[in-house]
XYZ file of N, CA and C in Angstrom:
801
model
N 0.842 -1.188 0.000
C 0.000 0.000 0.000
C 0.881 1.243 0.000
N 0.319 2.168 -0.350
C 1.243 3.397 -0.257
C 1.763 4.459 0.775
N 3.030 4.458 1.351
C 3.294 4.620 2.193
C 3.562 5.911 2.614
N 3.326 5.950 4.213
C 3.161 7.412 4.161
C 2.743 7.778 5.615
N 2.720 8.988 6.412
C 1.577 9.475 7.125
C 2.417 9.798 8.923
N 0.998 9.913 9.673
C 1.468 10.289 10.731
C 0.675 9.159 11.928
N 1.119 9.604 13.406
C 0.745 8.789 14.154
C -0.360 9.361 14.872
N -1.871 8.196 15.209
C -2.304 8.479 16.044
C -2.420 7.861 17.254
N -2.046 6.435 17.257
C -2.088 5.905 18.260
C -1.037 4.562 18.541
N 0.413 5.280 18.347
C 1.459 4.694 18.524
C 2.293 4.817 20.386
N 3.170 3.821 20.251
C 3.579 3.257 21.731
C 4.683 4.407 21.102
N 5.611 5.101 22.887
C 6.693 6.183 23.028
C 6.233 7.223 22.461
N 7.442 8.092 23.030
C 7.366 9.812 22.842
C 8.547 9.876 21.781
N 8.613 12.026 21.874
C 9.051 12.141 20.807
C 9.426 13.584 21.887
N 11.184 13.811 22.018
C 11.564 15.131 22.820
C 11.201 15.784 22.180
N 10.821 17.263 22.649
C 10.949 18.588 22.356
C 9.682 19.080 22.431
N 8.837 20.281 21.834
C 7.466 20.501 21.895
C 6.632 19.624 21.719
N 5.271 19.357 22.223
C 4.509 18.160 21.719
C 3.429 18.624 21.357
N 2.781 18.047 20.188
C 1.734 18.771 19.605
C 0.448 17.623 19.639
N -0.624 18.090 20.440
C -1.798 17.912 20.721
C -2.835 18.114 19.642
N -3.966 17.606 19.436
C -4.580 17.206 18.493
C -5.573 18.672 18.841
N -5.344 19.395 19.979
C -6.502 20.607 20.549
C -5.335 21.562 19.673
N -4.120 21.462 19.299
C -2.896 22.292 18.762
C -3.520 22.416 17.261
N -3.885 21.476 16.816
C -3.865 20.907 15.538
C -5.033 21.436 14.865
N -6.429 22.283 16.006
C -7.544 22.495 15.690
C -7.836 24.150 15.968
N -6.514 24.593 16.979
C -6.751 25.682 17.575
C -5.370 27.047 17.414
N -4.774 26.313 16.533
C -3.702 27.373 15.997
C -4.432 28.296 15.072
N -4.409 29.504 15.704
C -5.182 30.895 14.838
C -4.107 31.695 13.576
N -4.766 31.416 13.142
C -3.717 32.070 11.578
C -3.732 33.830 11.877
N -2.980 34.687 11.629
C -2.800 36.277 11.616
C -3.600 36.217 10.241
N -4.145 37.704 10.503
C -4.573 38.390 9.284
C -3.796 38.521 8.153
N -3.795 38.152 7.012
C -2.640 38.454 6.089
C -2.661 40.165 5.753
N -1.598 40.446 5.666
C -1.327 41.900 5.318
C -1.337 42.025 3.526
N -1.797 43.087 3.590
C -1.837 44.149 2.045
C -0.675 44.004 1.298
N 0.226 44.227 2.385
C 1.932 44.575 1.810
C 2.347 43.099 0.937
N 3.044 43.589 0.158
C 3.349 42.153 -0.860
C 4.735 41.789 0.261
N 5.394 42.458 0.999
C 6.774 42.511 1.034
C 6.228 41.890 2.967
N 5.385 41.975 3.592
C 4.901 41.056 4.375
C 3.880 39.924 4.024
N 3.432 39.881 2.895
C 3.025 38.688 2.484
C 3.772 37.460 2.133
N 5.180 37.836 1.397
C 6.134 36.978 1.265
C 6.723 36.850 2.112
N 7.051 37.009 3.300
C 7.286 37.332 4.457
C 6.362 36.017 5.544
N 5.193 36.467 5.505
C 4.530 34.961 5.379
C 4.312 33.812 4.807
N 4.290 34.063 3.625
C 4.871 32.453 2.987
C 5.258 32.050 3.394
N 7.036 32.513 3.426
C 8.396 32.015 3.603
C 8.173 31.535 4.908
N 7.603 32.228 6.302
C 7.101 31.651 7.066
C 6.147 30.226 7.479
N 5.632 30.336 6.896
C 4.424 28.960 6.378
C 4.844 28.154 5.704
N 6.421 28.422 5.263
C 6.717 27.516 4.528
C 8.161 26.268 5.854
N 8.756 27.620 6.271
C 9.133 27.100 7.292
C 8.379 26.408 8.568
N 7.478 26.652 8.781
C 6.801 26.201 9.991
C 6.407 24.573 9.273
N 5.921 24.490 8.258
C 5.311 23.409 7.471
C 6.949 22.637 7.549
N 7.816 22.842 7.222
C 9.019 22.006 7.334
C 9.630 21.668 8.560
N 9.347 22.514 9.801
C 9.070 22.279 10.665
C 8.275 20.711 11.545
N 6.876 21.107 11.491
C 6.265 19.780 11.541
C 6.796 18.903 10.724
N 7.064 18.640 9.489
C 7.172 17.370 8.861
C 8.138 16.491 9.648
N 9.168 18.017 9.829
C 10.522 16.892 10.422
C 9.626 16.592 12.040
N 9.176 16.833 12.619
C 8.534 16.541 13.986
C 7.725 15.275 13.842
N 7.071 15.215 13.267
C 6.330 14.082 12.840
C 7.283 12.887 12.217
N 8.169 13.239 11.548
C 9.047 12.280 11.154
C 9.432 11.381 12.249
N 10.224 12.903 13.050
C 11.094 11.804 14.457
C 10.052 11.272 15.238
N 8.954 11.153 15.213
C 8.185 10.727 16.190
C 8.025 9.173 15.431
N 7.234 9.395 14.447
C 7.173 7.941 13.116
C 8.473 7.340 13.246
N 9.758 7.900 13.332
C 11.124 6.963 13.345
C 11.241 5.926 14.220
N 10.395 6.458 15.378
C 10.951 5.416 16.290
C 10.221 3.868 16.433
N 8.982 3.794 15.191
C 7.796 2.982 15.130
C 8.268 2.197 13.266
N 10.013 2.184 13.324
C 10.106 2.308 11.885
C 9.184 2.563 10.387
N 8.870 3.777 10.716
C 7.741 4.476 9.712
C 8.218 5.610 9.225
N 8.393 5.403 7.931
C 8.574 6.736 7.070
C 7.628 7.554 6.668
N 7.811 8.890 7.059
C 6.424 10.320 6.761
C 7.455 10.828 5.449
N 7.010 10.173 4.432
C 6.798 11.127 2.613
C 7.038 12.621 2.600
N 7.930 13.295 2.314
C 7.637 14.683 2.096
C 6.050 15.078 1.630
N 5.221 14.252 0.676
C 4.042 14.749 0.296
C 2.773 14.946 1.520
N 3.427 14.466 2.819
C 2.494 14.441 3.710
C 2.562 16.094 4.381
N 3.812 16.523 4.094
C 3.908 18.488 4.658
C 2.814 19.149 4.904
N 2.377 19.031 3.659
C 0.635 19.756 3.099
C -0.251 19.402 3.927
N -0.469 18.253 4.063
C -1.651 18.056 5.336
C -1.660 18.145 6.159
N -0.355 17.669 7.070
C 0.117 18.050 8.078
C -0.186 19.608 8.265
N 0.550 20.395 7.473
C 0.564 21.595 8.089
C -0.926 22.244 7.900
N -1.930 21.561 6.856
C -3.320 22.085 6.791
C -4.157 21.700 8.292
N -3.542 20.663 8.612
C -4.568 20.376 9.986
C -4.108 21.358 11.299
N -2.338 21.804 11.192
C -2.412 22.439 11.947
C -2.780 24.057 11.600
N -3.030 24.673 10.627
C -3.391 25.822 10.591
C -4.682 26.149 10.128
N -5.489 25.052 9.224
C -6.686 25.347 8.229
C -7.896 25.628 9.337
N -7.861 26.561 10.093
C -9.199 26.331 11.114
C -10.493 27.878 10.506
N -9.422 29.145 10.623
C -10.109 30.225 10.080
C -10.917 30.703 11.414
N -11.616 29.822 12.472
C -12.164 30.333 13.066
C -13.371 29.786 12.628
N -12.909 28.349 11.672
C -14.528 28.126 11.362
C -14.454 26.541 11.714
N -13.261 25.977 12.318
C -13.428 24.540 12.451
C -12.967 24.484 13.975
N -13.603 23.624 14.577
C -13.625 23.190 16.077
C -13.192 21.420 16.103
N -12.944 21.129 17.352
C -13.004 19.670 17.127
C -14.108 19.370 17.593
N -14.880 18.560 16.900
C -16.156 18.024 16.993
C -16.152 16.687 17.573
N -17.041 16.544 18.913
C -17.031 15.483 19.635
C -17.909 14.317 18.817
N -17.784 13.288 19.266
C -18.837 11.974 18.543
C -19.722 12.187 19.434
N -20.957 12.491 19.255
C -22.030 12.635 19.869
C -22.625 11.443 20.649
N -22.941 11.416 22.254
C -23.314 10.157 22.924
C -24.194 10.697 24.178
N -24.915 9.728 24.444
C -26.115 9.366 25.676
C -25.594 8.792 26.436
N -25.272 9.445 27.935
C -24.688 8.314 28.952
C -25.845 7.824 29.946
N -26.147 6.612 29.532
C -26.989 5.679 30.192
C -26.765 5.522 31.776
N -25.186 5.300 31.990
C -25.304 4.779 33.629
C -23.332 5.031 33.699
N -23.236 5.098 35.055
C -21.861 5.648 35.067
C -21.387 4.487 36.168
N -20.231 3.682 36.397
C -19.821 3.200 38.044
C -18.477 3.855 38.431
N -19.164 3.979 39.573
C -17.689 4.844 40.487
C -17.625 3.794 41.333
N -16.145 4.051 41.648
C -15.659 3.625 43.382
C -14.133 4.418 43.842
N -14.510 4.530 44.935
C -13.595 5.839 45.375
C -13.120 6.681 44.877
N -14.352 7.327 44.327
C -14.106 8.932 43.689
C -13.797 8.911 42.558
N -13.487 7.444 41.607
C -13.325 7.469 40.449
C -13.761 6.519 39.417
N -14.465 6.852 37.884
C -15.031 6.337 37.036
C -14.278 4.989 37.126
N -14.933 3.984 37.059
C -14.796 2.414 36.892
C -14.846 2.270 35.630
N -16.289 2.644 34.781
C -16.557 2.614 33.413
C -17.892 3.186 33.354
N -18.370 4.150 32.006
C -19.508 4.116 31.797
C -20.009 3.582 30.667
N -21.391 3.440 30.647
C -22.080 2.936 29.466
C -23.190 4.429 28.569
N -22.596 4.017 27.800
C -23.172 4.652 27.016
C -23.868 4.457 25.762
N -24.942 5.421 25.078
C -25.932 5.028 24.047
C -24.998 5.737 22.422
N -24.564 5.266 21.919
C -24.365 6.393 20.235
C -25.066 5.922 19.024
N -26.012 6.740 18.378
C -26.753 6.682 17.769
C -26.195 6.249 16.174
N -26.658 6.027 15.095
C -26.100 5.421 14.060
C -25.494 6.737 13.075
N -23.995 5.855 12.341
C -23.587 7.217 12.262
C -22.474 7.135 10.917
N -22.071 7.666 10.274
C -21.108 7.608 8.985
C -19.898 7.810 9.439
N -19.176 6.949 9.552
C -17.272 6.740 9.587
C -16.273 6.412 7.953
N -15.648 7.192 7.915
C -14.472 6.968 6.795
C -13.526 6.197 7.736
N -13.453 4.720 7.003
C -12.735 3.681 7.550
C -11.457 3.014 6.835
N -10.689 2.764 7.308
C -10.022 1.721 6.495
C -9.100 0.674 7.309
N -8.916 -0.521 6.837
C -8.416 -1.298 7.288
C -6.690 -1.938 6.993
N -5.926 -1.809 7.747
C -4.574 -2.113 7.765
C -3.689 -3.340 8.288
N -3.266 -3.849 7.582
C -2.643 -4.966 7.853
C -0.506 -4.943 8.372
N -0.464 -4.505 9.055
C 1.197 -4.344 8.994
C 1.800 -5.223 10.267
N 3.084 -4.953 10.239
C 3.663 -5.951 11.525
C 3.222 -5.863 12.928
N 3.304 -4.561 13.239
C 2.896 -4.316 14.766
C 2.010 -2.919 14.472
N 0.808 -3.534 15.632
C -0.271 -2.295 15.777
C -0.075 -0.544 15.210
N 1.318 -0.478 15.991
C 1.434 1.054 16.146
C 2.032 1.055 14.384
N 2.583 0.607 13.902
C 2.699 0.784 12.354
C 1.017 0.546 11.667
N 0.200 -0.440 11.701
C -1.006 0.022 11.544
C -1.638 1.423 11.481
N -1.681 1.608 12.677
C -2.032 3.256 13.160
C -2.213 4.253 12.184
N -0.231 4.176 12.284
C 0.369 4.842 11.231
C 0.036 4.942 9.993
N 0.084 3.672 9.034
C -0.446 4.278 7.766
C -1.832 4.474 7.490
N -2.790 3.813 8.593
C -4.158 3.424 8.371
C -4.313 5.163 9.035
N -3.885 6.235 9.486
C -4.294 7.135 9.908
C -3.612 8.204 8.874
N -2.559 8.156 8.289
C -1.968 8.833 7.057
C -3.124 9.214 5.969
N -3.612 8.147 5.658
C -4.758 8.437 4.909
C -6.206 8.929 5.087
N -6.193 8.438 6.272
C -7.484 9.412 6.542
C -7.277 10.768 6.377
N -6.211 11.188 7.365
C -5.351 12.439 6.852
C -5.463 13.701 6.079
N -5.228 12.345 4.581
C -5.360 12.869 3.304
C -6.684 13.390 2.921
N -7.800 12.224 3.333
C -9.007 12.209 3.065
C -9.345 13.591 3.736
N -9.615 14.013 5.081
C -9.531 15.308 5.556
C -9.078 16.181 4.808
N -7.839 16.138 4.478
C -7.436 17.898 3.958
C -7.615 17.271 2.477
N -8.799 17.483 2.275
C -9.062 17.614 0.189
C -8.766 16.754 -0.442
N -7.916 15.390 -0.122
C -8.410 14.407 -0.987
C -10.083 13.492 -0.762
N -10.944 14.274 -1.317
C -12.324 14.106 -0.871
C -13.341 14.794 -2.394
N -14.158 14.657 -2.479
C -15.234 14.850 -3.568
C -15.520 16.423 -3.176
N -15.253 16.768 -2.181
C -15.674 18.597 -1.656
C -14.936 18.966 -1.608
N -13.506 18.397 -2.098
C -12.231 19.523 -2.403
C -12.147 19.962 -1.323
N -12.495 19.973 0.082
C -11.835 20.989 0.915
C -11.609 20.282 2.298
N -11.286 21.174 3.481
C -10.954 20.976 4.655
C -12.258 20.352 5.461
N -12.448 18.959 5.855
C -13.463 18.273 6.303
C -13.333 19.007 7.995
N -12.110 18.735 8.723
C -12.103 19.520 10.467
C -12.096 17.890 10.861
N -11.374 18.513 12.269
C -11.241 17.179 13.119
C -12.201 16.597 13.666
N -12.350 15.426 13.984
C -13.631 15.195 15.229
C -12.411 14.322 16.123
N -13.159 14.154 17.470
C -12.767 13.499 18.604
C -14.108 12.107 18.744
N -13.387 11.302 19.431
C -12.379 10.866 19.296
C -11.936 9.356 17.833
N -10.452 9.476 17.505
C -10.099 9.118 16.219
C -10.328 7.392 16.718
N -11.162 6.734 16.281
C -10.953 5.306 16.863
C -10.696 3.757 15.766
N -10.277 3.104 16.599
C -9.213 2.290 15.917
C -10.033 0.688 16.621
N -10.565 -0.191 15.824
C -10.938 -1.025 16.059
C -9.917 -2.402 15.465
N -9.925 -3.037 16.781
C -8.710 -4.241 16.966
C -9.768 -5.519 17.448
N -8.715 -6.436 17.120
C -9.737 -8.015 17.146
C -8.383 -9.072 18.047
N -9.122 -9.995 18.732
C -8.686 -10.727 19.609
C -8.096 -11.746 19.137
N -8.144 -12.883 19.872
C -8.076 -14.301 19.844
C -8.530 -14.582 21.156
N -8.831 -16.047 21.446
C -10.142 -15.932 22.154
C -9.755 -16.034 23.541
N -8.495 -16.071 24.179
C -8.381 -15.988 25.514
C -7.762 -14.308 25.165
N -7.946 -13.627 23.964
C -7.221 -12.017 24.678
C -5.711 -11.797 25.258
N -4.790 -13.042 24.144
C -3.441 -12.599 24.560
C -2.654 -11.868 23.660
N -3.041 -11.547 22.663
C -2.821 -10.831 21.085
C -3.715 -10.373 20.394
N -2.969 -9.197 19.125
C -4.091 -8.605 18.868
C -3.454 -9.314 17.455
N -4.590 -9.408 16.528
C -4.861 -9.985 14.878
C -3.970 -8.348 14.293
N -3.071 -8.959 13.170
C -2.910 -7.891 12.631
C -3.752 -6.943 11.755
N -4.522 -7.358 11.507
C -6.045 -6.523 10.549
C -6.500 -5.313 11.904
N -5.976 -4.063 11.744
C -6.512 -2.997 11.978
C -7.394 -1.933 11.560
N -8.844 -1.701 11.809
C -9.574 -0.861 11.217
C -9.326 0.783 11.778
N -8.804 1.726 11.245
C -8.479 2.825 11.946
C -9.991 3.514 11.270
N -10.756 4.790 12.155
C -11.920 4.889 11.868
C -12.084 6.842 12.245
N -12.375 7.486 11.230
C -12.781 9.159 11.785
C -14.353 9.131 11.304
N -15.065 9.879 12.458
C -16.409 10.128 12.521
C -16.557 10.975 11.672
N -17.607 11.152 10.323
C -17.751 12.909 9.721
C -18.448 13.561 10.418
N -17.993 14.635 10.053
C -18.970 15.480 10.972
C -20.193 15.804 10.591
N -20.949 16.013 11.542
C -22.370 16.252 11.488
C -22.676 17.489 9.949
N -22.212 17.807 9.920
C -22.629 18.759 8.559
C -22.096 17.974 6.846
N -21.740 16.528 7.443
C -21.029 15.677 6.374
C -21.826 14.403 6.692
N -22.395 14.296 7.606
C -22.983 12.728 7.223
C -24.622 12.945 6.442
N -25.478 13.600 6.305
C -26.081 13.101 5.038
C -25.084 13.360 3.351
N -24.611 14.598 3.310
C -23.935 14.607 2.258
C -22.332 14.368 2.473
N -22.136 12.514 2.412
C -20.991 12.605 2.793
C -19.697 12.797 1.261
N -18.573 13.416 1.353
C -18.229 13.255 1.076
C -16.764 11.899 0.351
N -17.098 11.717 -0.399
C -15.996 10.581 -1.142
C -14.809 10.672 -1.650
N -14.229 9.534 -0.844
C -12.848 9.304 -0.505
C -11.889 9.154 -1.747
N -10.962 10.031 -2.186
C -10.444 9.747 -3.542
C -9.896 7.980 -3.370
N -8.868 8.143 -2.310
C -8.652 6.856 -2.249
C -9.502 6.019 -1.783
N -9.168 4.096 -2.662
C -10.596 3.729 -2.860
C -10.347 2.473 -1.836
N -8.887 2.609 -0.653
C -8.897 1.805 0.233
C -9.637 2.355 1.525
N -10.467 3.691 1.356
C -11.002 4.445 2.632
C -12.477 4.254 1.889
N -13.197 3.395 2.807
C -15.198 2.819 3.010
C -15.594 3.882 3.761
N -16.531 4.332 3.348
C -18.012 5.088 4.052
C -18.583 4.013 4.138
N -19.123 3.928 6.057
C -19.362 2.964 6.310
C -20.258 3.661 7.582
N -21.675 3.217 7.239
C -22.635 3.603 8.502
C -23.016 2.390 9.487
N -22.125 3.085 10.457
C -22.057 2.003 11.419
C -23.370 1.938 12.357
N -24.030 1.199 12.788
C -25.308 0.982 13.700
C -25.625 1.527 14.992
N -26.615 1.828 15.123
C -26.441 2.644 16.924
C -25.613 1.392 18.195
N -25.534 1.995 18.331
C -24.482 1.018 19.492
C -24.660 1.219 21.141
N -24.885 0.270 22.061
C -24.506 0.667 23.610
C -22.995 0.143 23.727
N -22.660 0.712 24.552
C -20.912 0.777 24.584
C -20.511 0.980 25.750
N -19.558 0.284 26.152
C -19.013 0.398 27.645
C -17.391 1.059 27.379
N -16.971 1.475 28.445
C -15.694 2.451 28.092
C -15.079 2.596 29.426
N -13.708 2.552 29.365
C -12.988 2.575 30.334
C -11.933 3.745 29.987
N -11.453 5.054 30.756
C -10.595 5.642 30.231
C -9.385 5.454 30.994
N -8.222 5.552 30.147
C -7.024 5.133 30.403
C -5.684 6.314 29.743
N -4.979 6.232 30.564
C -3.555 7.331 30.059
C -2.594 6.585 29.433
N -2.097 7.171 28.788
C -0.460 6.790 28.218
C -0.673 5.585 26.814
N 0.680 5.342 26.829
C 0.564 4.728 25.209
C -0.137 3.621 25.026
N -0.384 3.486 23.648
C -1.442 2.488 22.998
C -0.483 1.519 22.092
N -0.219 0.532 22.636
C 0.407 -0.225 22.003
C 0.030 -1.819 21.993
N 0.541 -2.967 22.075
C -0.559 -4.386 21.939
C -0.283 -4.574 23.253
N 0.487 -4.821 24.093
C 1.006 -4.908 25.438
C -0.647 -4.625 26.280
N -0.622 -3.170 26.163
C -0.878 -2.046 26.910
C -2.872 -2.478 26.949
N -3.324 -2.365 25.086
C -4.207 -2.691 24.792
C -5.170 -4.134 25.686
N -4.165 -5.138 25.487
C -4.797 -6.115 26.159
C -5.263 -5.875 27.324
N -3.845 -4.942 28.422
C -3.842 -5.401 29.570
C -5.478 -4.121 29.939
N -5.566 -3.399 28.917
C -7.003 -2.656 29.376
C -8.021 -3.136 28.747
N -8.237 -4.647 27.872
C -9.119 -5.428 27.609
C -9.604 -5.889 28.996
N -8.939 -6.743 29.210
C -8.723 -7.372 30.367
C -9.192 -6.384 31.746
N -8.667 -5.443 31.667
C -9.218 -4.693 32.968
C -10.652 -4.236 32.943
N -11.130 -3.495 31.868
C -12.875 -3.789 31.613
C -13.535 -5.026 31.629
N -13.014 -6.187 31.345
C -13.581 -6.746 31.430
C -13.904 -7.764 32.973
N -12.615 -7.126 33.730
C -12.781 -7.636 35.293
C -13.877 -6.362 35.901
N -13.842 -5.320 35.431
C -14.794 -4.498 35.556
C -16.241 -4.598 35.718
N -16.924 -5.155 34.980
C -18.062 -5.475 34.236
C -18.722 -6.324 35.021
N -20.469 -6.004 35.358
C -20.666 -7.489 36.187
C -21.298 -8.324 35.303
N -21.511 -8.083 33.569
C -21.948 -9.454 32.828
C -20.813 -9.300 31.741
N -19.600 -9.464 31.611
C -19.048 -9.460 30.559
C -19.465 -9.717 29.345
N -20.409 -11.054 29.516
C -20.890 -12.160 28.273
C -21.845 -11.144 27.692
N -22.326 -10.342 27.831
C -23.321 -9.348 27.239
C -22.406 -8.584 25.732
N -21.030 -8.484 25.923
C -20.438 -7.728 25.330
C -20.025 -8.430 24.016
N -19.828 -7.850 22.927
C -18.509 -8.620 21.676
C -17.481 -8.861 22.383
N -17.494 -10.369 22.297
C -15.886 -11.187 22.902
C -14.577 -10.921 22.209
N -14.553 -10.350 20.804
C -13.377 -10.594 20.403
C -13.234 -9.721 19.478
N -13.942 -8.579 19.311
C -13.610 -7.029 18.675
C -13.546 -6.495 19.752
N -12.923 -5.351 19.654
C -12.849 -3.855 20.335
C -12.406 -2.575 19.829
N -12.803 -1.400 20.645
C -12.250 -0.168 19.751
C -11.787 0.406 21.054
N -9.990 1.030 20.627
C -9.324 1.624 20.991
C -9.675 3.182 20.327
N -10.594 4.659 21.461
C -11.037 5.806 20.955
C -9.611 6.661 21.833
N -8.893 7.165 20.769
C -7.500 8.217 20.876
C -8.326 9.551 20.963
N -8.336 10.746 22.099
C -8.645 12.035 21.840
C -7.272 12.765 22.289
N -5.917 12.334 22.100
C -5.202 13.433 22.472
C -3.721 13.084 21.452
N -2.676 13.301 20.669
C -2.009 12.850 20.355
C -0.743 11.848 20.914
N -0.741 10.872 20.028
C 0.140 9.875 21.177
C 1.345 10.446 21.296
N 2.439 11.448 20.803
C 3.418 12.167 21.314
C 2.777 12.850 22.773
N 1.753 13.171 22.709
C 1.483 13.982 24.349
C 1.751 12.915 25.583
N 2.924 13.881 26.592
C 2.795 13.364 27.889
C 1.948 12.132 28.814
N 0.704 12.969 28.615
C -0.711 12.057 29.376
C -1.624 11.571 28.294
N -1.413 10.869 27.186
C -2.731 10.489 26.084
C -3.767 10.169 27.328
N -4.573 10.646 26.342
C -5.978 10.520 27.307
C -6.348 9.290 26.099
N -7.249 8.230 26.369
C -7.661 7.200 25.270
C -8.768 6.389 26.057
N -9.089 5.548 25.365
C -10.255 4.928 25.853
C -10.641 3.637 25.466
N -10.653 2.272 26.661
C -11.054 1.288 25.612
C -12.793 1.181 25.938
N -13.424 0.890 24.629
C -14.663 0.334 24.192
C -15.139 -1.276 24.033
N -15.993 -1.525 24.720
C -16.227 -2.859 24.377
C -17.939 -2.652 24.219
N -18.479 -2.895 22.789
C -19.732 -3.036 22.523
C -20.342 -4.188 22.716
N -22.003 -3.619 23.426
C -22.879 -4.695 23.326
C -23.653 -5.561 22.666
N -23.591 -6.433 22.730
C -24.496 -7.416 21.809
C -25.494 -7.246 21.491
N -26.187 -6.793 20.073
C -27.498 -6.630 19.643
C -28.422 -7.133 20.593
């Protein structure tokens, strides 16, 4: 497949500034000036900052042996600047049915999400966090204008990544579905994916159980928070035994990833 892209839900960090997916939605562009002689002035700027990220994103992808394409600059740097003041990150919209605490803190809640249009695609590579990687490169693309509306689709929260078992839950299958919600002003008229390895795919209303969890997402890590929802839970057997979705809302270079595992209920 064609290679390429950035990380959303890869294991380790990456020194120096870290750029957050709230970075990526909330960098305000300056007014461009009249003057030709501060307009080029900005370019040259925008052009540096864009070379900037690439190499940032690179060293982060290096350490997951993954190469980021020079052709990925452009998107990269469109997600971090294309906002105008007109794109927000848009949450996946949900009904929380019932919540469990114990000592002051969420156990898991359940929740209702109604039926809904995801640009999906599915990845096959050696280890998860290379999955991620290219299966999230392209969505990417799909976002900044490779799309039937030519333009800037905007982020939603959270980016989720559906992984499959084996039946005692000691490994994950290499077939990764990495998955972005459209946004509500895109799911009746959704737009289409130039590339024809990314499905529009309306997924079914769902009840969903969720556990939130910090730090990296890797197969290790994944299981061991399979496993912990599911000691959680007082009917496990209610749930899909052997899918799950790993939901990323913060970038995996950040300090504290905030993430979340999902385990859906059985029709």
């Amino acid at each position: 497949m064609d290679r390429g892209g950035c990380r959303m839900n890869g294991g380790g960090g990456g020194g120096g500034d870290l750029i957050t997916l709230e970075d990526l939605e909330s960098v305000s562009e300056e007014q461009l000036s009249d003057s030709p002689e501060e307009e080029q002035e900005e370019e040259e700027e925008d052009e540096e900052q864009q070379g900037r990220l690439l190499q940032y994103w690179r060293d982060v992808a290096r350490g997951h042996q993954v190469e980021v394409p020079t052709d990925m600059a452009e998107p990269i740097h469109q997600i971090t600047t294309n906002n105008d003041g007109a794109h927000t990150r848009e949450q996946v919209p949900f009904t929380l049915i019932t919540r469990k605490d114990k000592c002051g803190e969420v156990v898991f809640e359940k929740r209702h999400y109604e039926k809904a249009h995801w640009a999906c695609i599915t990845v096959h590579e050696d280890t998860y966090e290379q999955s991620i990687c290219y299966g999230f490169m392209k969505i990417m693309r799909y976002i900044c204008q490779q799309n039937s509306a030519g333009s800037y689709l905007g982020m939603t929260i959270p980016i989720v990544t559906v992984v499959r078992t084996d039946e005692m839950h000691t490994s994950l299958s290499r077939a990764v579905t990495v998955a972005y919600y459209l946004p509500s002003m895109h799911q009746s008229d959704r737009p289409r994916p130039y590339d024809p390895e990314i499905l529009i795919e309306q997924w079914p209303a769902a009840v969903v159980y969720t556990r939130a969890f910090t730090g990296a997402t890797n197969e290790l890590t994944i299981i061991h928070q399979i496993n912990r929802l599911a000691e959680a839970l007082d009917h496990p057997a209610v749930c899909v035994s052997d899918s799950f979705i790993v939901a990323g809302y913060t970038n995996p270079a950040a300090a504290h990833r905030q993430n979340e595992i999902w385990f859906l209920e059985r029709p």
